[in-house]
Amino acid sequence: MKNLTLVVLFVLLSNFGISQCTSAYSQASYALAHTKKSLSSDNFDHQKYYAGRAIEALEKAKTLVESCGCNEATSSIIDALDNMTQAEDPVDWEAGRFYAKHGYEYLQTLMSKLDICTSSSATVNYETTSTPASPTETTSSTTTTLTANTSNTEGSLQAQQQQLELEKQKLLEQQRLLEEKIQKQQQLAEKARVNRQLELEEQLKLKHLAEQSLFNLEREYKELAHTLNCSNVEALLKGGYSREDEVLNNETLAQTRAYYLKLTTETQQKIVDALSACSTK
């Protein structure tokens, strides 16, 4: 009975350790995915952001690895953490990419070591000692019982291992879906950035043409007013059509067009009113 209790206790501890290693594998997978994004990012801020996400996952993996007893994976985590910490706050984009690349290499090594820890099955050795005073029949019965218990325990361990393997595959699928989601978000963000850049170029073109046309219109009306001896118009036209290009960052193309349409109609109306006033003199 004492031997059986020890066996059950050992099985429970082994299952807990395997579960912790599987969780560590999941966190390491997230760290690997974020590091890959940091490494392939062309944007300096995105590069540092994904490096920080990788560090968060690595710190969780480190705690779990220490709990599950996969000691051979510790050095790879420490090396990966050291490089990703450098990648999170580099002097420039090239330095960040350099450290992210080395961090990615250590993470690949870490995944291999964790794969070994999560896939290896726990083995249990049983040893029975018969008491000299016990009858032969009792010893035989005890041996048979322990053999049956051993078989049941091994079957339970195998079932647990299969369950853990299924969980690992599920985590890998979740990682794949996460990577696809991040990639899709990046593609949408890049598309929005490109569209906004194209729109801004159209706004700048419209702004410069509209302002130049208004200045030309002012010059022509001043010449006409001078010919007609209408000082009201000349006093009215004082420019002021130009704006800083930066204001377009807070407008859409439609808003920019509406602004210059309104400015044009208001200017023309003032000119018409001034000319009308001259005609009554």
mmCIF file of C-alpha atoms in Angstrom:
data_model
loop_
_atom_site.group_PDB
_atom_site.id
_atom_site.type_symbol
_atom_site.label_atom_id
_atom_site.label_comp_id
_atom_site.label_asym_id
_atom_site.label_seq_id
_atom_site.Cartn_x
_atom_site.Cartn_y
_atom_site.Cartn_z
ATOM 1 C CA MET A 1 0.000 0.000 0.000
ATOM 2 C CA LYS A 2 2.860 2.359 0.831
ATOM 3 C CA ASN A 3 4.509 1.652 -2.536
ATOM 4 C CA LEU A 4 1.246 2.335 -4.364
ATOM 5 C CA THR A 5 0.823 5.671 -2.576
ATOM 6 C CA LEU A 6 4.317 6.716 -3.633
ATOM 7 C CA VAL A 7 3.543 5.695 -7.204
ATOM 8 C CA VAL A 8 0.374 7.802 -7.307
ATOM 9 C CA LEU A 9 2.188 10.778 -5.770
ATOM 10 C CA PHE A 10 4.985 10.485 -8.335
ATOM 11 C CA VAL A 11 2.473 10.325 -11.188
ATOM 12 C CA LEU A 12 0.689 13.455 -9.969
ATOM 13 C CA LEU A 13 3.959 15.373 -9.663
ATOM 14 C CA SER A 14 5.067 14.204 -13.116
ATOM 15 C CA ASN A 15 1.794 15.283 -14.705
ATOM 16 C CA PHE A 16 2.067 18.712 -13.069
ATOM 17 C CA GLY A 17 5.597 19.127 -14.402
ATOM 18 C CA ILE A 18 4.592 18.125 -17.930
ATOM 19 C CA SER A 19 1.660 20.554 -17.813
ATOM 20 C CA GLN A 20 3.966 23.405 -16.781
ATOM 21 C CA CYS A 21 6.385 22.555 -19.592
ATOM 22 C CA THR A 22 3.523 22.579 -22.095
ATOM 23 C CA SER A 23 2.474 26.033 -20.901
ATOM 24 C CA ALA A 24 6.091 27.170 -21.190
ATOM 25 C CA TYR A 25 6.143 25.846 -24.767
ATOM 26 C CA SER A 26 3.066 27.955 -25.529
ATOM 27 C CA GLN A 27 4.629 31.142 -24.141
ATOM 28 C CA ALA A 28 7.876 30.438 -25.981
ATOM 29 C CA SER A 29 5.858 30.052 -29.196
ATOM 30 C CA TYR A 30 4.333 33.488 -28.661
ATOM 31 C CA ALA A 31 7.795 34.928 -27.986
ATOM 32 C CA LEU A 32 9.087 33.363 -31.208
ATOM 33 C CA ALA A 33 6.200 34.805 -33.225
ATOM 34 C CA HIS A 34 6.659 38.312 -31.788
ATOM 35 C CA THR A 35 10.423 38.151 -32.342
ATOM 36 C CA LYS A 36 9.856 37.169 -35.961
ATOM 37 C CA LYS A 37 7.569 40.191 -36.381
ATOM 38 C CA SER A 38 10.165 42.452 -34.768
ATOM 39 C CA LEU A 39 12.858 41.083 -37.053
ATOM 40 C CA SER A 40 10.837 41.590 -40.237
ATOM 41 C CA SER A 41 9.407 45.007 -39.324
ATOM 42 C CA ASP A 42 10.456 47.982 -41.450
ATOM 43 C CA ASN A 43 9.040 50.433 -38.918
ATOM 44 C CA PHE A 44 11.342 51.315 -35.991
ATOM 45 C CA ASP A 45 8.465 51.701 -33.505
ATOM 46 C CA HIS A 46 6.895 48.399 -34.580
ATOM 47 C CA GLN A 47 10.281 46.714 -34.243
ATOM 48 C CA LYS A 48 10.603 47.830 -30.611
ATOM 49 C CA TYR A 49 6.939 47.054 -29.840
ATOM 50 C CA TYR A 50 7.158 43.413 -30.918
ATOM 51 C CA ALA A 51 10.470 43.028 -29.073
ATOM 52 C CA GLY A 52 8.679 44.123 -25.896
ATOM 53 C CA ARG A 53 5.881 41.615 -26.503
ATOM 54 C CA ALA A 54 8.475 38.879 -26.944
ATOM 55 C CA ILE A 55 10.088 39.821 -23.623
ATOM 56 C CA GLU A 56 6.733 39.543 -21.817
ATOM 57 C CA ALA A 57 6.172 36.035 -23.194
ATOM 58 C CA LEU A 58 9.763 34.988 -22.414
ATOM 59 C CA GLU A 59 9.479 36.078 -18.786
ATOM 60 C CA LYS A 60 6.343 33.956 -18.393
ATOM 61 C CA ALA A 61 8.083 31.032 -20.095
ATOM 62 C CA LYS A 62 11.069 31.363 -17.744
ATOM 63 C CA THR A 63 8.859 31.050 -14.656
ATOM 64 C CA LEU A 64 7.060 28.021 -16.109
ATOM 65 C CA VAL A 65 10.312 26.323 -17.151
ATOM 66 C CA GLU A 66 11.676 26.688 -13.637
ATOM 67 C CA SER A 67 8.491 25.054 -12.314
ATOM 68 C CA CYS A 68 8.507 22.123 -14.725
ATOM 69 C CA GLY A 69 12.186 21.293 -14.223
ATOM 70 C CA CYS A 70 13.332 21.606 -17.831
ATOM 71 C CA ASN A 71 16.712 22.938 -16.715
ATOM 72 C CA GLU A 72 18.396 22.545 -20.101
ATOM 73 C CA ALA A 73 16.077 25.245 -21.513
ATOM 74 C CA THR A 74 17.013 27.897 -18.940
ATOM 75 C CA SER A 75 20.201 29.104 -20.622
ATOM 76 C CA SER A 76 18.429 29.605 -23.960
ATOM 77 C CA ILE A 77 15.722 31.699 -22.275
ATOM 78 C CA ILE A 78 18.306 33.874 -20.525
ATOM 79 C CA ASP A 79 20.229 34.418 -23.769
ATOM 80 C CA ALA A 80 17.032 35.201 -25.678
ATOM 81 C CA LEU A 81 15.882 37.627 -22.969
ATOM 82 C CA ASP A 82 19.230 39.404 -22.998
ATOM 83 C CA ASN A 83 19.118 39.961 -26.767
ATOM 84 C CA MET A 84 15.445 40.941 -26.904
ATOM 85 C CA THR A 85 15.982 43.458 -24.083
ATOM 86 C CA GLN A 86 18.652 45.046 -26.272
ATOM 87 C CA ALA A 87 16.284 44.901 -29.255
ATOM 88 C CA GLU A 88 13.520 46.689 -27.326
ATOM 89 C CA ASP A 89 15.638 49.814 -26.786
ATOM 90 C CA PRO A 90 18.294 49.923 -29.539
ATOM 91 C CA VAL A 91 20.226 52.941 -30.720
ATOM 92 C CA ASP A 92 18.775 52.553 -34.210
ATOM 93 C CA TRP A 93 16.834 50.204 -36.490
ATOM 94 C CA GLU A 94 19.933 48.234 -37.570
ATOM 95 C CA ALA A 95 20.969 47.571 -33.959
ATOM 96 C CA GLY A 96 17.445 46.444 -33.094
ATOM 97 C CA ARG A 97 17.401 44.040 -36.008
ATOM 98 C CA PHE A 98 20.826 42.679 -35.012
ATOM 99 C CA TYR A 99 19.693 41.805 -31.488
ATOM 100 C CA ALA A 100 16.310 40.503 -32.668
ATOM 101 C CA LYS A 101 18.090 38.149 -35.071
ATOM 102 C CA HIS A 102 20.226 36.677 -32.278
ATOM 103 C CA GLY A 103 17.191 36.476 -30.008
ATOM 104 C CA TYR A 104 15.335 34.565 -32.720
ATOM 105 C CA GLU A 105 18.199 32.056 -32.973
ATOM 106 C CA TYR A 106 18.178 31.428 -29.215
ATOM 107 C CA LEU A 107 14.400 31.050 -29.292
ATOM 108 C CA GLN A 108 14.634 28.374 -31.968
ATOM 109 C CA THR A 109 17.049 26.476 -29.730
ATOM 110 C CA LEU A 110 14.657 26.982 -26.810
ATOM 111 C CA MET A 111 11.747 25.513 -28.783
ATOM 112 C CA SER A 112 13.780 22.390 -29.558
ATOM 113 C CA LYS A 113 14.675 21.890 -25.895
ATOM 114 C CA LEU A 114 11.103 22.459 -24.736
ATOM 115 C CA ASP A 115 9.877 20.058 -27.386
ATOM 116 C CA ILE A 116 12.062 17.375 -25.831
ATOM 117 C CA CYS A 117 10.808 18.189 -22.330
ATOM 118 C CA THR A 118 7.136 18.123 -23.343
ATOM 119 C CA SER A 119 7.341 14.988 -25.488
ATOM 120 C CA SER A 120 9.408 12.802 -23.142
ATOM 121 C CA SER A 121 7.338 10.402 -21.041
ATOM 122 C CA ALA A 122 7.855 9.976 -17.352
ATOM 123 C CA THR A 123 9.111 6.521 -16.340
ATOM 124 C CA VAL A 124 8.344 4.928 -13.004
ATOM 125 C CA ASN A 125 10.357 2.112 -11.435
ATOM 126 C CA TYR A 126 8.698 -0.122 -8.883
ATOM 127 C CA GLU A 127 10.466 -2.323 -6.384
ATOM 128 C CA THR A 128 8.666 -4.752 -4.076
ATOM 129 C CA THR A 129 10.191 -6.527 -1.133
ATOM 130 C CA SER A 130 8.563 -9.572 0.374
ATOM 131 C CA THR A 131 8.564 -10.011 4.102
ATOM 132 C CA PRO A 132 10.221 -13.284 5.173
ATOM 133 C CA ALA A 133 7.379 -13.970 7.535
ATOM 134 C CA SER A 134 4.723 -13.591 4.783
ATOM 135 C CA PRO A 135 3.333 -16.763 3.187
ATOM 136 C CA THR A 136 4.174 -17.525 -0.446
ATOM 137 C CA GLU A 137 0.563 -17.072 -1.466
ATOM 138 C CA THR A 138 0.469 -13.534 0.030
ATOM 139 C CA THR A 139 3.690 -12.521 -1.764
ATOM 140 C CA SER A 140 2.351 -13.797 -5.073
ATOM 141 C CA SER A 141 -0.920 -11.921 -4.591
ATOM 142 C CA THR A 142 0.904 -8.678 -3.744
ATOM 143 C CA THR A 143 3.130 -8.989 -6.816
ATOM 144 C CA THR A 144 0.104 -9.572 -9.047
ATOM 145 C CA THR A 145 -1.684 -6.527 -7.598
ATOM 146 C CA LEU A 146 1.351 -4.271 -8.085
ATOM 147 C CA THR A 147 1.759 -5.527 -11.647
ATOM 148 C CA ALA A 148 -1.850 -4.641 -12.401
ATOM 149 C CA ASN A 149 -1.452 -1.229 -10.765
ATOM 150 C CA THR A 150 1.716 -0.630 -12.776
ATOM 151 C CA SER A 151 -0.105 -1.460 -16.004
ATOM 152 C CA ASN A 152 -2.976 0.874 -15.116
ATOM 153 C CA THR A 153 -0.554 3.656 -14.186
ATOM 154 C CA GLU A 154 1.374 3.305 -17.447
ATOM 155 C CA GLY A 155 -1.899 3.419 -19.352
ATOM 156 C CA SER A 156 -2.893 6.561 -17.473
ATOM 157 C CA LEU A 157 0.476 8.162 -18.224
ATOM 158 C CA GLN A 158 0.105 7.352 -21.902
ATOM 159 C CA ALA A 159 -3.374 8.871 -21.961
ATOM 160 C CA GLN A 160 -2.071 11.972 -20.203
ATOM 161 C CA GLN A 161 0.771 12.250 -22.703
ATOM 162 C CA GLN A 162 -1.655 11.974 -25.614
ATOM 163 C CA GLN A 163 -3.824 14.678 -24.072
ATOM 164 C CA LEU A 164 -0.805 16.943 -23.653
ATOM 165 C CA GLU A 165 0.180 16.353 -27.262
ATOM 166 C CA LEU A 166 -3.320 17.379 -28.358
ATOM 167 C CA GLU A 167 -3.075 20.513 -26.223
ATOM 168 C CA LYS A 168 0.294 21.330 -27.759
ATOM 169 C CA GLN A 169 -1.137 20.993 -31.260
ATOM 170 C CA LYS A 170 -4.034 23.212 -30.219
ATOM 171 C CA LEU A 171 -1.605 25.852 -28.955
ATOM 172 C CA LEU A 172 0.371 25.660 -32.189
ATOM 173 C CA GLU A 173 -2.845 26.198 -34.144
ATOM 174 C CA GLN A 174 -3.687 29.182 -31.931
ATOM 175 C CA GLN A 175 -0.209 30.561 -32.601
ATOM 176 C CA ARG A 176 -0.722 30.159 -36.359
ATOM 177 C CA LEU A 177 -4.078 31.948 -36.188
ATOM 178 C CA LEU A 178 -2.518 34.719 -34.094
ATOM 179 C CA GLU A 179 0.255 35.204 -36.649
ATOM 180 C CA GLU A 180 -2.317 35.350 -39.455
ATOM 181 C CA LYS A 181 -4.359 37.908 -37.511
ATOM 182 C CA ILE A 182 -1.309 40.086 -36.833
ATOM 183 C CA GLN A 183 -0.260 39.847 -40.487
ATOM 184 C CA LYS A 184 -3.761 40.802 -41.656
ATOM 185 C CA GLN A 185 -3.841 43.770 -39.273
ATOM 186 C CA GLN A 186 -0.454 44.907 -40.538
ATOM 187 C CA GLN A 187 -1.626 44.607 -44.140
ATOM 188 C CA LEU A 188 -4.758 46.641 -43.392
ATOM 189 C CA ALA A 189 -2.714 49.260 -41.549
ATOM 190 C CA GLU A 190 -0.249 49.478 -44.439
ATOM 191 C CA LYS A 191 -3.096 49.770 -46.945
ATOM 192 C CA ALA A 192 -4.677 52.557 -44.889
ATOM 193 C CA ARG A 193 -1.315 54.328 -44.643
ATOM 194 C CA VAL A 194 -0.777 54.152 -48.417
ATOM 195 C CA ASN A 195 -4.315 55.352 -49.143
ATOM 196 C CA ARG A 196 -3.891 58.249 -46.728
ATOM 197 C CA GLN A 197 -0.576 59.193 -48.326
ATOM 198 C CA LEU A 198 -2.189 59.228 -51.770
ATOM 199 C CA GLU A 199 -5.072 61.325 -50.465
ATOM 200 C CA LEU A 200 -2.656 63.773 -48.831
ATOM 201 C CA GLU A 201 -0.801 64.178 -52.116
ATOM 202 C CA GLU A 202 -4.098 65.030 -53.830
ATOM 203 C CA GLN A 203 -4.868 67.540 -51.060
ATOM 204 C CA LEU A 204 -1.496 69.249 -51.497
ATOM 205 C CA LYS A 205 -1.982 69.449 -55.244
ATOM 206 C CA LEU A 206 -5.473 70.914 -54.856
ATOM 207 C CA LYS A 207 -4.287 73.393 -52.190
ATOM 208 C CA HIS A 208 -1.430 74.776 -54.254
ATOM 209 C CA LEU A 209 -3.521 75.073 -57.421
ATOM 210 C CA ALA A 210 -6.442 76.709 -55.609
ATOM 211 C CA GLU A 211 -4.239 79.213 -53.779
ATOM 212 C CA GLN A 212 -2.347 80.120 -56.939
ATOM 213 C CA SER A 213 -5.625 80.577 -58.819
ATOM 214 C CA LEU A 214 -6.940 82.857 -56.068
ATOM 215 C CA PHE A 215 -3.781 84.983 -56.214
ATOM 216 C CA ASN A 216 -4.116 85.201 -60.015
ATOM 217 C CA LEU A 217 -7.776 86.144 -59.650
ATOM 218 C CA GLU A 218 -6.851 88.873 -57.165
ATOM 219 C CA ARG A 219 -4.230 90.313 -59.514
ATOM 220 C CA GLU A 220 -6.658 90.411 -62.441
ATOM 221 C CA TYR A 221 -9.401 92.079 -60.407
ATOM 222 C CA LYS A 222 -6.940 94.654 -59.072
ATOM 223 C CA GLU A 223 -5.946 95.526 -62.634
ATOM 224 C CA LEU A 224 -9.606 95.749 -63.619
ATOM 225 C CA ALA A 225 -10.437 97.888 -60.573
ATOM 226 C CA HIS A 226 -7.546 100.219 -61.352
ATOM 227 C CA THR A 227 -8.803 100.587 -64.926
ATOM 228 C CA LEU A 228 -12.312 101.315 -63.660
ATOM 229 C CA ASN A 229 -10.969 103.636 -60.951
ATOM 230 C CA CYS A 230 -12.683 101.519 -58.292
ATOM 231 C CA SER A 231 -10.531 101.774 -55.194
ATOM 232 C CA ASN A 232 -12.998 99.714 -53.155
ATOM 233 C CA VAL A 233 -11.831 96.518 -54.846
ATOM 234 C CA GLU A 234 -8.143 97.309 -54.446
ATOM 235 C CA ALA A 235 -8.637 98.003 -50.733
ATOM 236 C CA LEU A 236 -10.546 94.750 -50.355
ATOM 237 C CA LEU A 237 -8.048 92.421 -52.016
ATOM 238 C CA LYS A 238 -5.182 91.831 -49.594
ATOM 239 C CA GLY A 239 -4.243 88.194 -50.217
ATOM 240 C CA GLY A 240 -4.278 85.835 -47.233
ATOM 241 C CA TYR A 241 -5.170 82.722 -49.219
ATOM 242 C CA SER A 242 -2.157 80.604 -48.245
ATOM 243 C CA ARG A 243 -2.177 78.071 -45.421
ATOM 244 C CA GLU A 244 0.538 75.841 -43.984
ATOM 245 C CA ASP A 245 0.714 72.397 -45.589
ATOM 246 C CA GLU A 246 0.519 70.768 -42.136
ATOM 247 C CA VAL A 247 -3.143 71.755 -41.711
ATOM 248 C CA LEU A 248 -4.032 69.151 -44.333
ATOM 249 C CA ASN A 249 -3.087 66.381 -41.898
ATOM 250 C CA ASN A 250 -6.300 67.149 -40.012
ATOM 251 C CA GLU A 251 -8.518 67.258 -43.108
ATOM 252 C CA THR A 252 -9.839 64.847 -45.697
ATOM 253 C CA LEU A 253 -9.695 65.562 -49.429
ATOM 254 C CA ALA A 254 -13.397 66.448 -49.408
ATOM 255 C CA GLN A 255 -12.895 68.917 -46.543
ATOM 256 C CA THR A 256 -9.954 70.586 -48.306
ATOM 257 C CA ARG A 257 -11.973 70.962 -51.501
ATOM 258 C CA ALA A 258 -14.931 72.394 -49.558
ATOM 259 C CA TYR A 259 -12.657 74.928 -47.827
ATOM 260 C CA TYR A 260 -11.301 76.391 -51.064
ATOM 261 C CA LEU A 261 -14.721 76.387 -52.731
ATOM 262 C CA LYS A 262 -16.081 78.424 -49.840
ATOM 263 C CA LEU A 263 -13.067 80.769 -49.873
ATOM 264 C CA THR A 264 -13.456 81.330 -53.622
ATOM 265 C CA THR A 265 -17.184 82.085 -53.488
ATOM 266 C CA GLU A 266 -16.739 84.435 -50.505
ATOM 267 C CA THR A 267 -13.927 86.319 -52.262
ATOM 268 C CA GLN A 268 -15.913 86.663 -55.474
ATOM 269 C CA GLN A 269 -18.965 87.888 -53.588
ATOM 270 C CA LYS A 270 -16.911 90.583 -51.846
ATOM 271 C CA ILE A 271 -15.512 91.703 -55.207
ATOM 272 C CA VAL A 272 -18.989 91.851 -56.747
ATOM 273 C CA ASP A 273 -20.246 93.917 -53.815
ATOM 274 C CA ALA A 274 -17.273 96.311 -54.110
ATOM 275 C CA LEU A 275 -17.792 96.745 -57.871
ATOM 276 C CA SER A 276 -21.487 97.346 -57.323
ATOM 277 C CA ALA A 277 -20.639 100.053 -54.799
ATOM 278 C CA CYS A 278 -18.362 101.734 -57.360
ATOM 279 C CA SER A 279 -21.096 101.765 -59.991
ATOM 280 C CA THR A 280 -23.387 103.814 -57.767
ATOM 281 C CA LYS A 281 -20.872 106.599 -57.310
#
